[in-house]
PDB file of C-alpha atoms in Angstrom:
ATOM      1  CA  MET A   1      -3.463  34.073   8.097  1.00 30.00           C
ATOM      2  CA  PRO A   2      -3.128  30.298   7.684  1.00 35.00           C
ATOM      3  CA  ARG A   3       0.192  29.070   6.387  1.00 35.00           C
ATOM      4  CA  THR A   4       0.716  27.202   3.170  1.00 34.00           C
ATOM      5  CA  ALA A   5       0.483  23.443   2.717  1.00 37.00           C
ATOM      6  CA  ALA A   6       4.208  23.232   3.422  1.00 40.00           C
ATOM      7  CA  SER A   7       3.586  24.312   7.022  1.00 45.00           C
ATOM      8  CA  PRO A   8       4.450  21.883   9.823  1.00 59.00           C
ATOM      9  CA  ASN A   9       0.802  22.185  10.812  1.00 67.00           C
ATOM     10  CA  PRO A  10      -1.038  19.726   8.484  1.00 68.00           C
ATOM     11  CA  ALA A  11      -4.374  21.517   8.956  1.00 63.00           C
ATOM     12  CA  ALA A  12      -3.032  24.421   6.900  1.00 62.00           C
ATOM     13  CA  ALA A  13      -3.428  22.375   3.734  1.00 58.00           C
ATOM     14  CA  PHE A  14      -7.195  22.248   4.256  1.00 58.00           C
ATOM     15  CA  TYR A  15      -7.655  25.908   5.209  1.00 60.00           C
ATOM     16  CA  ALA A  16      -5.364  27.810   2.844  1.00 59.00           C
ATOM     17  CA  SER A  17      -7.988  29.028   0.341  1.00 60.00           C
ATOM     18  CA  PRO A  18      -9.066  32.706   0.260  1.00 64.00           C
ATOM     19  CA  ALA A  19     -12.527  31.754   1.549  1.00 62.00           C
ATOM     20  CA  ALA A  20     -11.017  29.812   4.435  1.00 64.00           C
ATOM     21  CA  ARG A  21      -8.731  32.728   5.314  1.00 66.00           C
ATOM     22  CA  LEU A  22     -11.721  35.053   5.447  1.00 69.00           C
ATOM     23  CA  LEU A  23     -13.555  32.616   7.703  1.00 69.00           C
ATOM     24  CA  ALA A  24     -10.458  32.378   9.898  1.00 68.00           C
ATOM     25  CA  ALA A  25     -10.395  36.155  10.353  1.00 69.00           C
ATOM     26  CA  THR A  26     -14.088  36.101  11.282  1.00 72.00           C
ATOM     27  CA  LEU A  27     -13.452  33.293  13.735  1.00 69.00           C
ATOM     28  CA  ARG A  28     -10.611  35.138  15.456  1.00 71.00           C
ATOM     29  CA  ALA A  29     -12.792  38.223  15.858  1.00 70.00           C
ATOM     30  CA  ALA A  30     -15.633  36.142  17.304  1.00 68.00           C
ATOM     31  CA  GLU A  31     -13.233  34.434  19.729  1.00 71.00           C
ATOM     32  CA  ARG A  32     -12.289  37.805  21.221  1.00 69.00           C
ATOM     33  CA  TRP A  33     -15.887  38.886  21.857  1.00 72.00           C
ATOM     34  CA  THR A  34     -18.137  35.814  22.059  1.00 79.00           C
ATOM     35  CA  PRO A  35     -16.353  32.460  22.510  1.00 79.00           C
ATOM     36  CA  ALA A  36     -19.650  30.544  22.275  1.00 83.00           C
ATOM     37  CA  LEU A  37     -20.281  31.991  18.810  1.00 81.00           C
ATOM     38  CA  ALA A  38     -16.677  31.264  17.850  1.00 82.00           C
ATOM     39  CA  THR A  39     -17.196  27.629  18.830  1.00 86.00           C
ATOM     40  CA  ARG A  40     -20.327  27.340  16.663  1.00 86.00           C
ATOM     41  CA  LEU A  41     -18.594  28.966  13.694  1.00 83.00           C
ATOM     42  CA  ALA A  42     -15.518  26.784  14.138  1.00 84.00           C
ATOM     43  CA  LEU A  43     -17.576  23.593  14.239  1.00 88.00           C
ATOM     44  CA  ARG A  44     -19.455  24.629  11.118  1.00 87.00           C
ATOM     45  CA  LEU A  45     -16.158  25.108   9.290  1.00 84.00           C
ATOM     46  CA  PHE A  46     -14.597  21.971  10.796  1.00 87.00           C
ATOM     47  CA  PHE A  47     -17.480  19.800   9.565  1.00 90.00           C
ATOM     48  CA  THR A  48     -17.472  21.296   6.034  1.00 88.00           C
ATOM     49  CA  PRO A  49     -15.351  19.406   3.458  1.00 88.00           C
ATOM     50  CA  LEU A  50     -12.694  21.704   1.987  1.00 74.00           C
ATOM     51  CA  PRO A  51     -11.843  22.009  -0.812  1.00 65.00           C
ATOM     52  CA  SER A  52     -15.321  21.421  -2.204  1.00 63.00           C
ATOM     53  CA  LYS A  53     -15.801  18.366  -4.405  1.00 60.00           C
ATOM     54  CA  ARG A  54     -18.961  19.594  -6.128  1.00 62.00           C
ATOM     55  CA  HIS A  55     -17.312  19.297  -9.529  1.00 62.00           C
ATOM     56  CA  ALA A  56     -16.623  15.604  -8.862  1.00 62.00           C
ATOM     57  CA  ARG A  57     -20.362  14.966  -8.623  1.00 67.00           C
ATOM     58  CA  ALA A  58     -20.835  15.914 -12.267  1.00 68.00           C
ATOM     59  CA  LYS A  59     -18.045  13.767 -13.716  1.00 78.00           C
ATOM     60  CA  PRO A  60     -19.228  10.781 -15.772  1.00 86.00           C
ATOM     61  CA  VAL A  61     -18.516   7.331 -14.346  1.00 88.00           C
ATOM     62  CA  PRO A  62     -17.764   4.355 -16.644  1.00 88.00           C
ATOM     63  CA  ALA A  63     -20.842   2.269 -17.404  1.00 89.00           C
ATOM     64  CA  PRO A  64     -19.834  -0.910 -15.535  1.00 94.00           C
ATOM     65  CA  TRP A  65     -20.013   1.099 -12.308  1.00 96.00           C
ATOM     66  CA  GLN A  66     -23.636   1.501 -11.219  1.00 96.00           C
ATOM     67  CA  ALA A  67     -24.818   3.831  -8.446  1.00 95.00           C
ATOM     68  CA  GLN A  68     -27.346   2.860  -5.809  1.00 96.00           C
ATOM     69  CA  ARG A  69     -28.977   5.284  -3.398  1.00 96.00           C
ATOM     70  CA  ARG A  70     -30.072   4.254   0.088  1.00 94.00           C
ATOM     71  CA  ARG A  71     -31.661   6.192   2.921  1.00 95.00           C
ATOM     72  CA  PHE A  72     -29.390   7.343   5.728  1.00 95.00           C
ATOM     73  CA  GLU A  73     -30.428   9.722   8.514  1.00 92.00           C
ATOM     74  CA  GLN A  74     -31.756  12.913   6.858  1.00 87.00           C
ATOM     75  CA  GLY A  75     -30.569  12.088   3.344  1.00 93.00           C
ATOM     76  CA  GLU A  76     -29.195   9.384   1.105  1.00 96.00           C
ATOM     77  CA  LEU A  77     -25.882   7.599   0.668  1.00 96.00           C
ATOM     78  CA  VAL A  78     -24.569   6.480  -2.714  1.00 96.00           C
ATOM     79  CA  THR A  79     -22.701   3.227  -3.255  1.00 98.00           C
ATOM     80  CA  TRP A  80     -21.114   2.016  -6.490  1.00 97.00           C
ATOM     81  CA  GLN A  81     -20.814  -1.569  -7.721  1.00 97.00           C
ATOM     82  CA  ARG A  82     -19.748  -3.144 -10.991  1.00 97.00           C
ATOM     83  CA  SER A  83     -22.620  -4.589 -12.996  1.00 95.00           C
ATOM     84  CA  ASP A  84     -20.330  -7.395 -14.192  1.00 96.00           C
ATOM     85  CA  ALA A  85     -19.313  -8.610 -10.719  1.00 96.00           C
ATOM     86  CA  ALA A  86     -19.811 -12.351 -10.303  1.00 95.00           C
ATOM     87  CA  PRO A  87     -22.906 -13.245  -8.230  1.00 94.00           C
ATOM     88  CA  GLY A  88     -21.885 -14.221  -4.722  1.00 95.00           C
ATOM     89  CA  ALA A  89     -18.330 -12.890  -5.084  1.00 97.00           C
ATOM     90  CA  PRO A  90     -16.733 -11.759  -1.788  1.00 98.00           C
ATOM     91  CA  LYS A  91     -17.442  -8.079  -1.211  1.00 98.00           C
ATOM     92  CA  VAL A  92     -14.725  -5.538  -0.493  1.00 98.00           C
ATOM     93  CA  LEU A  93     -15.682  -2.095   0.831  1.00 98.00           C
ATOM     94  CA  LEU A  94     -13.544   0.834  -0.381  1.00 98.00           C
ATOM     95  CA  VAL A  95     -13.752   4.007   1.728  1.00 98.00           C
ATOM     96  CA  HIS A  96     -12.430   7.449   0.725  1.00 97.00           C
ATOM     97  CA  GLY A  97     -11.115  10.256   2.936  1.00 96.00           C
ATOM     98  CA  TRP A  98     -12.133  13.799   3.864  1.00 94.00           C
ATOM     99  CA  ALA A  99     -12.831  15.974   0.807  1.00 91.00           C
ATOM    100  CA  GLY A 100     -12.456  12.877  -1.379  1.00 93.00           C
ATOM    101  CA  ASP A 101     -15.010  10.702  -3.144  1.00 94.00           C
ATOM    102  CA  ALA A 102     -15.677   7.087  -4.046  1.00 95.00           C
ATOM    103  CA  GLN A 103     -14.172   7.378  -7.533  1.00 95.00           C
ATOM    104  CA  GLN A 104     -10.680   7.753  -6.056  1.00 95.00           C
ATOM    105  CA  TRP A 105     -10.801   3.994  -5.421  1.00 97.00           C
ATOM    106  CA  ARG A 106     -12.109   3.010  -8.864  1.00 97.00           C
ATOM    107  CA  ALA A 107      -8.715   1.758 -10.104  1.00 97.00           C
ATOM    108  CA  LEU A 108      -8.400  -0.559  -7.119  1.00 98.00           C
ATOM    109  CA  GLY A 109     -12.015  -1.620  -7.583  1.00 98.00           C
ATOM    110  CA  ASP A 110     -11.304  -2.626 -11.194  1.00 97.00           C
ATOM    111  CA  LEU A 111      -8.241  -4.557 -10.065  1.00 97.00           C
ATOM    112  CA  LEU A 112     -10.184  -6.390  -7.354  1.00 98.00           C
ATOM    113  CA  LEU A 113     -12.963  -7.280  -9.789  1.00 98.00           C
ATOM    114  CA  ALA A 114     -10.390  -8.939 -12.055  1.00 96.00           C
ATOM    115  CA  GLU A 115      -9.305 -11.035  -9.074  1.00 96.00           C
ATOM    116  CA  GLY A 116     -12.819 -12.295  -8.397  1.00 97.00           C
ATOM    117  CA  TYR A 117     -14.147  -9.804  -5.831  1.00 98.00           C
ATOM    118  CA  ASP A 118     -17.214  -7.586  -5.783  1.00 98.00           C
ATOM    119  CA  PRO A 119     -15.861  -4.114  -4.906  1.00 98.00           C
ATOM    120  CA  VAL A 120     -18.220  -1.603  -3.282  1.00 98.00           C
ATOM    121  CA  LEU A 121     -17.290   2.080  -3.460  1.00 98.00           C
ATOM    122  CA  LEU A 122     -18.978   4.377  -0.949  1.00 98.00           C
ATOM    123  CA  ASP A 123     -19.596   8.137  -1.132  1.00 97.00           C
ATOM    124  CA  LEU A 124     -19.700   9.159   2.515  1.00 96.00           C
ATOM    125  CA  PRO A 125     -22.093  11.893   3.784  1.00 96.00           C
ATOM    126  CA  ALA A 126     -21.445  15.327   2.230  1.00 94.00           C
ATOM    127  CA  HIS A 127     -19.049  13.769  -0.293  1.00 94.00           C
ATOM    128  CA  GLY A 128     -19.294  12.605  -3.876  1.00 92.00           C
ATOM    129  CA  ARG A 129     -22.910  12.075  -4.861  1.00 93.00           C
ATOM    130  CA  SER A 130     -24.187  11.436  -1.336  1.00 94.00           C
ATOM    131  CA  ASP A 131     -26.390  14.063   0.303  1.00 92.00           C
ATOM    132  CA  GLY A 132     -25.286  16.714   2.776  1.00 91.00           C
ATOM    133  CA  GLN A 133     -23.097  19.797   3.060  1.00 90.00           C
ATOM    134  CA  ARG A 134     -21.380  18.969   6.356  1.00 92.00           C
ATOM    135  CA  SER A 135     -20.421  15.763   8.093  1.00 94.00           C
ATOM    136  CA  SER A 136     -18.395  14.381  11.003  1.00 95.00           C
ATOM    137  CA  LEU A 137     -16.200  11.413  11.818  1.00 96.00           C
ATOM    138  CA  PRO A 138     -18.799   9.751  14.106  1.00 96.00           C
ATOM    139  CA  GLN A 139     -21.408  10.159  11.354  1.00 97.00           C
ATOM    140  CA  TRP A 140     -19.038   8.403   8.956  1.00 98.00           C
ATOM    141  CA  VAL A 141     -18.837   5.479  11.371  1.00 98.00           C
ATOM    142  CA  ARG A 142     -22.641   5.303  11.441  1.00 97.00           C
ATOM    143  CA  ALA A 143     -22.718   5.397   7.642  1.00 98.00           C
ATOM    144  CA  LEU A 144     -20.341   2.419   7.477  1.00 98.00           C
ATOM    145  CA  PHE A 145     -22.651   0.407   9.725  1.00 98.00           C
ATOM    146  CA  ALA A 146     -25.695   1.468   7.696  1.00 97.00           C
ATOM    147  CA  VAL A 147     -24.155   0.270   4.412  1.00 97.00           C
ATOM    148  CA  SER A 148     -22.896  -2.924   6.039  1.00 97.00           C
ATOM    149  CA  ALA A 149     -26.393  -3.771   7.251  1.00 96.00           C
ATOM    150  CA  THR A 150     -27.517  -4.324   3.641  1.00 95.00           C
ATOM    151  CA  LEU A 151     -24.308  -5.128   1.733  1.00 97.00           C
ATOM    152  CA  GLY A 152     -22.035  -6.746   4.330  1.00 92.00           C
ATOM    153  CA  PRO A 153     -20.337  -8.741   5.670  1.00 97.00           C
ATOM    154  CA  TRP A 154     -17.080  -7.698   4.050  1.00 98.00           C
ATOM    155  CA  HIS A 155     -14.255  -9.927   2.973  1.00 98.00           C
ATOM    156  CA  ALA A 156     -12.107  -6.817   3.483  1.00 98.00           C
ATOM    157  CA  VAL A 157     -12.327  -3.086   4.062  1.00 98.00           C
ATOM    158  CA  VAL A 158      -9.797  -0.765   2.394  1.00 98.00           C
ATOM    159  CA  ALA A 159      -9.870   2.874   3.484  1.00 98.00           C
ATOM    160  CA  HIS A 160      -7.974   6.154   3.055  1.00 98.00           C
ATOM    161  CA  SER A 161      -7.206   9.045   5.416  1.00 97.00           C
ATOM    162  CA  LEU A 162     -10.148  10.010   7.661  1.00 97.00           C
ATOM    163  CA  GLY A 163     -12.076   7.128   6.111  1.00 98.00           C
ATOM    164  CA  ALA A 164      -9.334   4.842   7.439  1.00 98.00           C
ATOM    165  CA  LEU A 165      -9.841   6.208  10.943  1.00 98.00           C
ATOM    166  CA  ALA A 166     -13.621   5.801  10.648  1.00 98.00           C
ATOM    167  CA  SER A 167     -13.213   2.264   9.323  1.00 98.00           C
ATOM    168  CA  ALA A 168     -10.812   1.293  12.102  1.00 98.00           C
ATOM    169  CA  HIS A 169     -13.279   2.569  14.697  1.00 98.00           C
ATOM    170  CA  ALA A 170     -16.197   0.789  13.024  1.00 98.00           C
ATOM    171  CA  VAL A 171     -14.295  -2.518  12.901  1.00 98.00           C
ATOM    172  CA  ALA A 172     -13.264  -2.062  16.534  1.00 98.00           C
ATOM    173  CA  ARG A 173     -16.969  -1.645  17.282  1.00 97.00           C
ATOM    174  CA  GLY A 174     -17.932  -4.832  15.456  1.00 97.00           C
ATOM    175  CA  LEU A 175     -18.264  -3.986  11.761  1.00 98.00           C
ATOM    176  CA  PRO A 176     -18.159  -7.404  10.020  1.00 97.00           C
ATOM    177  CA  ALA A 177     -14.871  -7.567   8.106  1.00 98.00           C
ATOM    178  CA  GLY A 178     -12.252 -10.250   7.588  1.00 97.00           C
ATOM    179  CA  ARG A 179      -9.307  -7.993   6.712  1.00 98.00           C
ATOM    180  CA  LEU A 180      -8.554  -4.288   7.102  1.00 98.00           C
ATOM    181  CA  ALA A 181      -6.227  -2.089   5.008  1.00 98.00           C
ATOM    182  CA  LEU A 182      -5.607   1.499   6.118  1.00 98.00           C
ATOM    183  CA  VAL A 183      -3.890   3.910   3.721  1.00 98.00           C
ATOM    184  CA  ALA A 184      -2.536   7.294   4.859  1.00 97.00           C
ATOM    185  CA  THR A 185      -4.499   7.069   8.091  1.00 97.00           C
ATOM    186  CA  SER A 186      -5.616  10.444   9.425  1.00 95.00           C
ATOM    187  CA  PRO A 187      -4.389  11.739  12.786  1.00 93.00           C
ATOM    188  CA  PRO A 188      -6.853  11.253  15.679  1.00 94.00           C
ATOM    189  CA  PRO A 189      -9.497  14.001  15.868  1.00 93.00           C
ATOM    190  CA  ARG A 190      -8.191  15.460  19.132  1.00 92.00           C
ATOM    191  CA  GLN A 191      -4.852  16.113  17.437  1.00 91.00           C
ATOM    192  CA  PHE A 192      -6.467  17.617  14.357  1.00 88.00           C
ATOM    193  CA  LEU A 193      -8.655  19.857  16.524  1.00 91.00           C
ATOM    194  CA  ARG A 194      -5.508  21.329  18.047  1.00 89.00           C
ATOM    195  CA  TRP A 195      -3.963  21.853  14.610  1.00 88.00           C
ATOM    196  CA  PHE A 196      -7.201  23.370  13.322  1.00 84.00           C
ATOM    197  CA  SER A 197      -7.449  25.810  16.235  1.00 84.00           C
ATOM    198  CA  ALA A 198      -3.796  26.785  15.929  1.00 83.00           C
ATOM    199  CA  VAL A 199      -3.844  27.443  12.191  1.00 78.00           C
ATOM    200  CA  LEU A 200      -7.019  29.548  12.469  1.00 76.00           C
ATOM    201  CA  GLY A 201      -5.702  31.566  15.397  1.00 69.00           C
ATOM    202  CA  PRO A 202      -7.718  31.067  18.616  1.00 69.00           C
ATOM    203  CA  GLY A 203      -5.675  28.142  19.956  1.00 75.00           C
ATOM    204  CA  GLU A 204      -6.110  25.440  22.606  1.00 85.00           C
ATOM    205  CA  ALA A 205      -9.129  26.910  24.400  1.00 87.00           C
ATOM    206  CA  LEU A 206     -11.169  26.698  21.209  1.00 88.00           C
ATOM    207  CA  ALA A 207     -10.006  23.122  20.592  1.00 91.00           C
ATOM    208  CA  GLN A 208     -11.183  22.070  24.053  1.00 93.00           C
ATOM    209  CA  ARG A 209     -14.598  23.681  23.598  1.00 92.00           C
ATOM    210  CA  MET A 210     -15.006  22.069  20.179  1.00 92.00           C
ATOM    211  CA  GLN A 211     -14.121  18.646  21.551  1.00 95.00           C
ATOM    212  CA  ALA A 212     -16.631  18.982  24.378  1.00 95.00           C
ATOM    213  CA  ARG A 213     -19.372  20.052  21.952  1.00 93.00           C
ATOM    214  CA  ILE A 214     -18.595  17.217  19.508  1.00 95.00           C
ATOM    215  CA  GLU A 215     -18.631  14.578  22.247  1.00 95.00           C
ATOM    216  CA  LEU A 216     -21.896  15.891  23.647  1.00 95.00           C
ATOM    217  CA  ARG A 217     -23.549  16.021  20.226  1.00 92.00           C
ATOM    218  CA  GLU A 218     -22.258  12.700  18.871  1.00 93.00           C
ATOM    219  CA  GLY A 219     -22.159  10.668  22.093  1.00 93.00           C
ATOM    220  CA  VAL A 220     -18.710   9.253  21.299  1.00 94.00           C
ATOM    221  CA  PRO A 221     -15.562  10.109  23.314  1.00 95.00           C
ATOM    222  CA  LEU A 222     -12.876  11.230  20.896  1.00 96.00           C
ATOM    223  CA  ARG A 223     -10.302   9.125  22.773  1.00 96.00           C
ATOM    224  CA  GLU A 224     -11.898   6.128  21.029  1.00 97.00           C
ATOM    225  CA  PHE A 225     -10.161   7.224  17.833  1.00 97.00           C
ATOM    226  CA  GLU A 226      -6.719   7.127  19.461  1.00 97.00           C
ATOM    227  CA  PRO A 227      -4.240   4.270  18.809  1.00 97.00           C
ATOM    228  CA  ALA A 228      -4.335   3.226  22.470  1.00 97.00           C
ATOM    229  CA  TRP A 229      -8.085   2.539  22.254  1.00 97.00           C
ATOM    230  CA  LEU A 230      -8.238   1.217  18.680  1.00 97.00           C
ATOM    231  CA  GLY A 231      -5.169  -0.995  18.631  1.00 96.00           C
ATOM    232  CA  PRO A 232      -6.165  -3.745  21.081  1.00 96.00           C
ATOM    233  CA  ARG A 233      -9.609  -3.992  19.455  1.00 97.00           C
ATOM    234  CA  LEU A 234      -8.303  -4.549  15.905  1.00 97.00           C
ATOM    235  CA  ARG A 235      -7.588  -8.275  16.043  1.00 95.00           C
ATOM    236  CA  LEU A 236      -8.083  -9.056  12.372  1.00 97.00           C
ATOM    237  CA  PRO A 237      -5.271  -9.049   9.768  1.00 97.00           C
ATOM    238  CA  THR A 238      -4.464  -5.359   9.290  1.00 98.00           C
ATOM    239  CA  LEU A 239      -2.243  -3.589   6.764  1.00 98.00           C
ATOM    240  CA  LEU A 240      -1.147   0.022   7.185  1.00 98.00           C
ATOM    241  CA  LEU A 241       0.460   1.824   4.242  1.00 98.00           C
ATOM    242  CA  HIS A 242       1.805   5.357   4.552  1.00 98.00           C
ATOM    243  CA  ASP A 243       4.006   7.684   2.534  1.00 97.00           C
ATOM    244  CA  ARG A 244       6.932   9.316   4.293  1.00 96.00           C
ATOM    245  CA  ASP A 245       6.239  12.596   2.461  1.00 95.00           C
ATOM    246  CA  ASP A 246       2.599  12.819   3.610  1.00 94.00           C
ATOM    247  CA  ARG A 247       2.066  16.371   4.907  1.00 90.00           C
ATOM    248  CA  ILE A 248      -1.611  15.927   5.749  1.00 90.00           C
ATOM    249  CA  ALA A 249      -1.275  12.835   7.924  1.00 93.00           C
ATOM    250  CA  PRO A 250       2.244  12.650   9.401  1.00 92.00           C
ATOM    251  CA  LEU A 251       3.926   9.265   9.375  1.00 95.00           C
ATOM    252  CA  ALA A 252       4.341   9.195  13.163  1.00 94.00           C
ATOM    253  CA  GLY A 253       0.605   8.776  13.715  1.00 93.00           C
ATOM    254  CA  ALA A 254       0.443   5.698  11.482  1.00 96.00           C
ATOM    255  CA  GLU A 255       3.502   4.274  13.230  1.00 97.00           C
ATOM    256  CA  ARG A 256       1.802   4.607  16.611  1.00 96.00           C
ATOM    257  CA  LEU A 257      -1.343   2.893  15.345  1.00 97.00           C
ATOM    258  CA  ALA A 258       0.652   0.077  13.725  1.00 97.00           C
ATOM    259  CA  ALA A 259       2.529  -0.494  16.974  1.00 96.00           C
ATOM    260  CA  ALA A 260      -0.772  -0.776  18.866  1.00 97.00           C
ATOM    261  CA  VAL A 261      -2.453  -3.291  16.486  1.00 96.00           C
ATOM    262  CA  PRO A 262      -1.544  -6.904  17.363  1.00 93.00           C
ATOM    263  CA  ALA A 263      -1.683  -8.314  13.803  1.00 85.00           C
ATOM    264  CA  ALA A 264      -0.516  -5.252  11.867  1.00 95.00           C
ATOM    265  CA  GLN A 265       1.702  -5.195   8.800  1.00 96.00           C
ATOM    266  CA  PHE A 266       3.246  -1.788   8.121  1.00 97.00           C
ATOM    267  CA  GLY A 267       4.692  -0.492   4.857  1.00 97.00           C
ATOM    268  CA  THR A 268       5.978   2.882   3.701  1.00 97.00           C
ATOM    269  CA  SER A 269       6.614   4.605   0.388  1.00 97.00           C
ATOM    270  CA  SER A 270       8.258   7.889  -0.575  1.00 96.00           C
ATOM    271  CA  GLY A 271       7.368  10.762  -2.867  1.00 96.00           C
ATOM    272  CA  LEU A 272       3.628  10.059  -3.139  1.00 97.00           C
ATOM    273  CA  GLY A 273       2.214  12.301  -0.429  1.00 94.00           C
ATOM    274  CA  HIS A 274      -1.303  11.962   0.941  1.00 95.00           C
ATOM    275  CA  ARG A 275      -3.408  11.527  -2.213  1.00 94.00           C
ATOM    276  CA  ARG A 276      -1.127  10.382  -5.027  1.00 95.00           C
ATOM    277  CA  ILE A 277      -0.690   7.115  -3.155  1.00 97.00           C
ATOM    278  CA  LEU A 278      -4.246   6.229  -4.252  1.00 96.00           C
ATOM    279  CA  GLY A 279      -3.153   6.078  -7.874  1.00 94.00           C
ATOM    280  CA  ASP A 280       0.210   4.412  -7.337  1.00 96.00           C
ATOM    281  CA  GLU A 281       0.205   1.049  -9.135  1.00 96.00           C
ATOM    282  CA  PRO A 282       2.614  -0.749  -6.758  1.00 97.00           C
ATOM    283  CA  THR A 283       0.486   0.404  -3.822  1.00 97.00           C
ATOM    284  CA  LEU A 284      -2.717  -0.810  -5.486  1.00 98.00           C
ATOM    285  CA  ARG A 285      -1.182  -4.197  -6.244  1.00 97.00           C
ATOM    286  CA  GLN A 286       0.057  -4.488  -2.683  1.00 97.00           C
ATOM    287  CA  LEU A 287      -3.483  -3.782  -1.460  1.00 98.00           C
ATOM    288  CA  ALA A 288      -4.921  -6.352  -3.844  1.00 98.00           C
ATOM    289  CA  ARG A 289      -2.450  -8.975  -2.612  1.00 97.00           C
ATOM    290  CA  PHE A 290      -3.365  -8.235   0.973  1.00 98.00           C
ATOM    291  CA  VAL A 291      -7.096  -8.437   0.259  1.00 98.00           C
ATOM    292  CA  SER A 292      -6.650 -11.871  -1.298  1.00 95.00           C
ATOM    293  CA  GLY A 293      -4.426 -13.062   1.546  1.00 90.00           C
ATOM    294  CA  ARG A 294      -1.310 -13.533  -0.578  1.00 74.00           C
TER     295      ARG A 294
END
């Protein structure tokens, strides 16, 4: 049975629901008899956002925020912009994390609008009001490039959790952005695969098979999401903010990434955890100052 969110294994926080525990038991049984089936089941679970954010899709959004739908792969992506943004204002892309949605960044978007920017909130595949039931980190990177093709270039990109890792990879690959702010950056996928496999039972052999299948399917080596690969390629002004009490994305991972980025600024907070940091007013004002270069 997966441990609680207080477990040293951060993956437990994502897979502690009764449904996830049932899936974990099924996965362990499949691992004993048919490892290939176990790998397929594990990937299906790994690519499914948990907990579900279906209820977030029905919540009303204040009128100044207008949704736009655009084609992406087999579905549509949704972006949000303020109808009262000044024409020609510098655009700032705000990117949520796994099992999050664009509205988590609305407070920062309102703050940036007041400072003369045109904030763009993005619902990534299988999140918010965008299409899909499952998604992956490489697909998120492709989605960032797809949105940038019509709305970019970006004065800045601000991103949270797995969205921060996707944004860092996209910028390292040439996404047009002048500044980059990463909040509560997720651990690299190879690390999370090991945590995932451990908390669900089968262990390292499953993690290795999953990695091989992901790399074959997506055509991207997962080492490209590691600090050693990302750091030297992030040569723009970069801010990393992380809470010391984050149990989803341990502080050590952000410290390694900050040490690898030549122009990185690194700041920490306490008592906010992984998600409350998104609503913390001092954090939002610090992000706004960084975006505007102050």
